[in-house]
Amino acid sequence: MMQKVIDRKFCVAPMMGYTTSYARTLYRILSKRTFLFSEMIATKTLIHSKEIGSKIANEFQNPIALQVGGSEYKDLRLSSRLAYELNYDEINLNVGCPSKAVQKGSFGACLMKDKLLVKNCLDAMQINRNIEVSIKCRIGLGKDFNYEFFEEFIDEILKSGIRLVYVHARNAILNGISPKGNRNIPPLNYDFVSKIKSKYQNTTFILNGGIDSMNKALKLSKLHDGIMVGRLIQSNPFCLKNVDRQFYNQKNNYIISEKTIKDYFNFIRPKFGKDSVYRLLSPLLNIFFGVPNSKEFKIEIHARMQENNFEILEKIFLNFIKEKKILIN
Ligand SMILES: Cc1cc2nc3c(=O)[nH]c(=O)nc-3n(C[C@H](O)[C@H](O)[C@H](O)COP(=O)(O)O)c2cc1C
């Protein structure tokens, strides 16, 4: 089989609790080309949990990566096999999460201390040519910038043969600040990403961190191989409607219409009763983001969510679109 060529010019970052399979479906309705990520799944959970099915389901969400956290070769290899069987395009190793729980499990950002282990993990994950292996890492550890440390880390991990690196372009501070603090407090340094790219021209480096507007995203995408956006999409997934035009030379923006709501409800309808109404609907709630006078819709939706009546909820969303279509698009 020919290897697929995928352009990762615009990626939605993995976000636990947010990039659920429901959210990913909404993202895919709005943009056919955006590269998507699952939430991070610990390899042990992936392999042993019976309830994992709905989390990792990949129903027409390609191009997409499954992100895993772990550092045991056997588990990582099995995870790659699962990702391949579930039709993911890529499996990504999380070497960026600073949380205490993750450190305890020996994965995430603390792995940056052991570049040889990371290289071996990436070796183990490469099971065949149809599932690309990648890493998401930081630029360093602790308070101070240290380009040499970053360069030596990349030198080592690229020996595995992988050619795809997502860089959250700030250090991780493993003690004393929370994961949330670790997304804001350590300063950004995009230069490290440009510099390493000039050393490894044939490796794709995707820039992540602090890209908080579509304008910034567009500008940075011209300077880097691609960009990855997290919190901007978390707060307003609907800006994905312009991505295919702005980043992939498609002629038109996606237009949000009644069909958007219907497509989304058609996807979640078979899941009614199997998952909470909040989880099923929360990706759609951001449609109110920045739309004037949407308060009454919001109040009604939240009140109706208690009743679990999806037909009524769909109608309220449809009415909202009818009334605000022009403002939203
Ligand atoms: C709620 C939330 C959950 C996150 N979960 C993950 C995760 O599971 N895996 C990961 O690699 N990064 C995770 N991150 C970090 C993001 O992927 C991204 O690196 C970070 O938010 C910086 O990008 P941004 O400035 O565009 O938000 C998470 C971030 C947020 C806000």
mmCIF file of C-alpha atoms and ligand atoms in Angstrom, residues 13-18 38-40 67 92 94 96-97 136 168 170 183 208-211 228-232 234, ligand 1:
data_model
loop_
_atom_site.group_PDB
_atom_site.id
_atom_site.type_symbol
_atom_site.label_atom_id
_atom_site.label_comp_id
_atom_site.label_asym_id
_atom_site.label_seq_id
_atom_site.Cartn_x
_atom_site.Cartn_y
_atom_site.Cartn_z
ATOM 1 C CA ALA A 13 -3.513 19.919 20.062
ATOM 2 C CA PRO A 14 -4.357 16.925 22.239
ATOM 3 C CA MET A 15 -6.369 18.129 25.236
ATOM 4 C CA MET A 16 -7.573 15.794 27.943
ATOM 5 C CA GLY A 17 -11.234 16.274 28.672
ATOM 6 C CA TYR A 18 -11.710 18.351 25.497
ATOM 7 C CA SER A 38 -7.026 12.275 20.536
ATOM 8 C CA GLU A 39 -6.733 13.082 24.218
ATOM 9 C CA MET A 40 -3.677 11.541 25.832
ATOM 10 C CA GLN A 67 -1.580 10.276 21.629
ATOM 11 C CA ASN A 92 2.277 10.229 19.180
ATOM 12 C CA ASN A 94 3.580 12.459 25.024
ATOM 13 C CA GLY A 96 5.328 17.205 27.413
ATOM 14 C CA CYS A 97 2.826 16.668 30.208
ATOM 15 C CA LYS A 136 5.295 15.885 21.357
ATOM 16 C CA HIS A 168 5.416 22.953 22.808
ATOM 17 C CA ARG A 170 8.442 26.370 26.421
ATOM 18 C CA ARG A 183 1.094 26.241 29.978
ATOM 19 C CA ASN A 208 2.911 24.690 19.471
ATOM 20 C CA GLY A 209 2.324 27.061 22.366
ATOM 21 C CA GLY A 210 0.680 30.433 22.826
ATOM 22 C CA ILE A 211 -0.889 30.693 19.369
ATOM 23 C CA MET A 228 -0.595 23.238 16.528
ATOM 24 C CA VAL A 229 -3.298 25.096 18.405
ATOM 25 C CA GLY A 230 -4.846 24.099 21.715
ATOM 26 C CA ARG A 231 -6.689 26.604 23.873
ATOM 27 C CA LEU A 232 -7.883 28.735 20.966
ATOM 28 C CA GLN A 234 -10.886 24.755 23.197
HETATM 29 C C1 LIG B 1 -7.317 21.327 28.960
HETATM 30 C C2 LIG B 1 -6.011 20.934 28.368
HETATM 31 C C3 LIG B 1 -5.654 19.595 28.297
HETATM 32 C C4 LIG B 1 -4.426 19.214 27.738
HETATM 33 N N1 LIG B 1 -4.152 17.879 27.574
HETATM 34 C C5 LIG B 1 -3.017 17.509 26.902
HETATM 35 C C6 LIG B 1 -2.779 16.155 26.544
HETATM 36 O O1 LIG B 1 -3.571 15.258 26.802
HETATM 37 N N2 LIG B 1 -1.614 15.870 25.878
HETATM 38 C C7 LIG B 1 -0.712 16.847 25.539
HETATM 39 O O2 LIG B 1 0.321 16.548 24.921
HETATM 40 N N3 LIG B 1 -0.928 18.125 25.844
HETATM 41 C C8 LIG B 1 -2.066 18.476 26.485
HETATM 42 N N4 LIG B 1 -2.318 19.809 26.703
HETATM 43 C C9 LIG B 1 -1.368 20.803 26.195
HETATM 44 C C10 LIG B 1 -1.730 21.214 24.781
HETATM 45 O O3 LIG B 1 -1.667 20.120 23.890
HETATM 46 C C11 LIG B 1 -0.802 22.315 24.272
HETATM 47 O O4 LIG B 1 0.517 21.824 24.210
HETATM 48 C C12 LIG B 1 -0.810 23.549 25.173
HETATM 49 O O5 LIG B 1 -2.130 23.889 25.563
HETATM 50 C C13 LIG B 1 -0.145 24.743 24.479
HETATM 51 O O6 LIG B 1 -0.835 25.097 23.314
HETATM 52 P P1 LIG B 1 -1.854 26.367 23.267
HETATM 53 O O7 LIG B 1 -1.080 27.533 23.794
HETATM 54 O O8 LIG B 1 -2.219 26.499 21.825
HETATM 55 O O9 LIG B 1 -3.014 26.025 24.147
HETATM 56 C C14 LIG B 1 -3.531 20.193 27.266
HETATM 57 C C15 LIG B 1 -3.900 21.533 27.347
HETATM 58 C C16 LIG B 1 -5.129 21.921 27.865
HETATM 59 C C17 LIG B 1 -5.508 23.374 27.889
#
